[in-house]
CSV table of C-alpha atoms in Angstrom, one decimal:
chain,number,residue,atom,x,y,z
A,1,UNK,CA,28.3,49.9,-32.3
A,2,UNK,CA,26.3,52.6,-30.6
A,3,UNK,CA,27.5,53.5,-27.1
A,4,UNK,CA,25.0,53.6,-24.2
A,5,UNK,CA,24.9,56.9,-22.3
A,6,UNK,CA,23.2,58.3,-19.2
A,7,UNK,CA,20.5,60.7,-20.4
A,8,UNK,CA,20.0,64.1,-18.8
A,9,UNK,CA,16.6,62.8,-17.6
A,10,UNK,CA,18.3,59.8,-15.8
A,11,UNK,CA,20.8,62.1,-14.1
A,12,UNK,CA,18.2,64.6,-13.0
A,13,UNK,CA,16.0,61.8,-11.6
A,14,UNK,CA,19.0,60.3,-9.8
A,15,UNK,CA,19.8,63.7,-8.3
A,16,UNK,CA,16.2,64.2,-7.2
A,17,UNK,CA,16.3,61.0,-5.2
A,18,UNK,CA,19.9,61.2,-4.0
A,19,UNK,CA,20.4,65.0,-3.5
A,20,UNK,CA,23.1,64.9,-0.8
A,21,UNK,CA,25.5,62.8,1.2
A,22,UNK,CA,23.0,62.0,4.0
A,23,UNK,CA,20.5,60.5,1.5
A,24,UNK,CA,23.2,58.5,-0.2
A,25,UNK,CA,24.4,57.1,3.1
A,26,UNK,CA,20.8,56.2,4.0
A,27,UNK,CA,20.3,54.3,0.8
A,28,UNK,CA,23.6,52.5,1.2
A,29,UNK,CA,22.9,51.6,4.8
A,30,UNK,CA,19.4,50.3,3.9
A,31,UNK,CA,20.8,48.1,1.2
A,32,UNK,CA,23.8,46.9,3.2
A,33,UNK,CA,21.8,45.8,6.2
A,34,UNK,CA,18.5,44.9,4.4
A,35,UNK,CA,18.8,41.3,5.6
A,36,UNK,CA,19.9,42.4,9.2
A,37,UNK,CA,23.1,43.4,10.8
A,38,UNK,CA,25.9,40.9,11.5
A,39,UNK,CA,29.1,42.2,13.2
A,40,UNK,CA,32.1,41.5,10.9
A,41,UNK,CA,34.3,41.2,13.9
A,42,UNK,CA,32.4,38.7,16.2
A,43,UNK,CA,29.3,37.6,14.2
A,44,UNK,CA,26.8,39.2,16.8
A,45,UNK,CA,23.5,40.3,15.4
A,46,UNK,CA,22.6,42.9,18.0
A,47,UNK,CA,23.6,46.5,17.6
A,48,UNK,CA,23.0,50.0,18.7
A,49,UNK,CA,23.6,53.4,17.0
A,50,UNK,CA,27.2,54.0,16.1
A,51,UNK,CA,29.3,57.1,16.5
A,52,UNK,CA,28.6,58.5,13.1
A,53,UNK,CA,25.3,58.8,11.2
A,54,UNK,CA,24.1,55.5,9.7
A,55,UNK,CA,26.8,53.4,11.4
A,56,UNK,CA,26.1,50.6,13.7
A,57,UNK,CA,28.0,49.5,16.8
A,58,UNK,CA,28.1,45.9,17.9
A,59,UNK,CA,26.7,45.4,21.4
A,60,UNK,CA,29.1,42.5,22.2
A,61,UNK,CA,32.6,43.7,20.9
A,62,UNK,CA,31.7,47.4,20.5
A,63,UNK,CA,33.1,47.5,16.9
A,64,UNK,CA,31.7,50.5,15.1
A,65,UNK,CA,30.9,49.9,11.4
A,66,UNK,CA,30.0,52.6,8.9
A,67,UNK,CA,27.5,52.1,6.1
A,68,UNK,CA,30.3,52.2,3.6
A,69,UNK,CA,32.6,49.8,5.3
A,70,UNK,CA,33.3,46.6,3.3
A,71,UNK,CA,31.5,48.0,0.3
A,72,UNK,CA,32.9,49.4,-2.9
A,73,UNK,CA,32.6,52.9,-1.2
A,74,UNK,CA,34.9,51.9,1.6
A,75,UNK,CA,37.4,54.7,2.3
A,76,UNK,CA,36.0,56.7,-0.5
A,77,UNK,CA,37.7,60.1,-0.6
A,78,UNK,CA,35.0,62.0,-2.6
A,79,UNK,CA,31.5,62.9,-1.3
A,80,UNK,CA,29.5,59.7,-1.1
A,81,UNK,CA,26.7,61.1,-3.2
A,82,UNK,CA,29.1,61.8,-6.1
A,83,UNK,CA,30.6,58.3,-5.7
A,84,UNK,CA,27.1,56.8,-5.9
A,85,UNK,CA,26.3,59.0,-8.9
A,86,UNK,CA,29.4,57.8,-10.6
A,87,UNK,CA,28.6,54.1,-9.9
A,88,UNK,CA,25.1,54.7,-11.2
A,89,UNK,CA,26.5,56.2,-14.4
A,90,UNK,CA,29.0,53.4,-14.9
A,91,UNK,CA,26.3,50.8,-14.5
A,92,UNK,CA,23.8,52.5,-16.8
A,93,UNK,CA,26.3,53.6,-19.4
A,94,UNK,CA,28.8,50.7,-19.4
A,95,UNK,CA,30.9,52.3,-22.2
A,96,UNK,CA,31.3,55.7,-20.5
A,97,UNK,CA,34.9,56.8,-20.2
A,98,UNK,CA,36.6,58.0,-17.1
A,99,UNK,CA,37.3,61.2,-18.9
A,100,UNK,CA,33.6,61.8,-19.5
A,101,UNK,CA,32.8,60.9,-15.9
A,102,UNK,CA,35.5,63.5,-14.8
A,103,UNK,CA,34.0,66.1,-17.1
A,104,UNK,CA,30.4,65.6,-16.1
A,105,UNK,CA,31.0,65.3,-12.3
A,106,UNK,CA,33.8,67.8,-12.0
A,107,UNK,CA,36.1,65.3,-10.3
A,108,UNK,CA,39.7,64.5,-11.1
A,109,UNK,CA,40.2,62.0,-13.9
A,110,UNK,CA,42.3,59.6,-11.9
A,111,UNK,CA,39.7,59.5,-9.1
A,112,UNK,CA,37.0,58.7,-11.7
A,113,UNK,CA,39.3,56.0,-13.2
A,114,UNK,CA,39.8,54.3,-9.9
A,115,UNK,CA,36.2,54.3,-8.8
A,116,UNK,CA,35.1,53.2,-12.3
A,117,UNK,CA,37.6,50.3,-12.1
A,118,UNK,CA,36.2,49.3,-8.7
A,119,UNK,CA,32.6,49.4,-10.0
A,120,UNK,CA,33.5,47.2,-13.0
A,121,UNK,CA,35.3,44.7,-10.7
A,122,UNK,CA,32.2,44.5,-8.5
A,123,UNK,CA,30.1,43.8,-11.6
A,124,UNK,CA,32.4,40.9,-12.4
A,125,UNK,CA,32.5,39.5,-8.8
A,126,UNK,CA,29.3,37.7,-7.9
A,127,UNK,CA,29.4,38.5,-4.1
A,128,UNK,CA,30.0,42.2,-4.7
A,129,UNK,CA,27.6,42.3,-7.6
A,130,UNK,CA,24.7,41.4,-5.4
A,131,UNK,CA,25.3,44.5,-3.2
A,132,UNK,CA,25.6,46.7,-6.3
A,133,UNK,CA,22.6,45.1,-8.0
A,134,UNK,CA,20.5,45.6,-4.9
A,135,UNK,CA,21.8,49.2,-4.6
A,136,UNK,CA,20.9,50.0,-8.2
A,137,UNK,CA,17.5,48.3,-7.8
A,138,UNK,CA,16.8,50.5,-4.8
A,139,UNK,CA,17.8,53.6,-6.6
A,140,UNK,CA,15.6,52.7,-9.6
A,141,UNK,CA,12.7,52.0,-7.4
A,142,UNK,CA,13.0,55.5,-5.9
A,143,UNK,CA,13.5,57.0,-9.3
A,144,UNK,CA,10.2,55.4,-10.6
A,145,UNK,CA,8.3,57.1,-7.7
A,146,UNK,CA,9.5,60.5,-8.8
């Protein structure tokens, strides 16, 4: 059986549309709140700008929510653009090993293993899969415009 892999062209296109952390956070925020904001604490739908970039603060209970909160990137310890690149690679090349991810991205093997496992769990979970599918769809749309 031939293994799928991310081509150099796929990676270079990805890097051209997600070149840094700011862009990655922007894409994640766009997808997370594409159907509008709802506070996870009180259910309010009104918000203002949060403390950090691309976060939102509930106008009722004042809870601040980052773009990565309650997503597979929640409490991610590596740069968010690298985490998003890794998720992209795992989804495109389902058979890629965590050792290969580590080699290509220059990130510790166990970090790659952990995030790869999270991505695969999201693919298996219907609720999380919709966020991941929408995220990949948004990235692919941006890549097609390049």
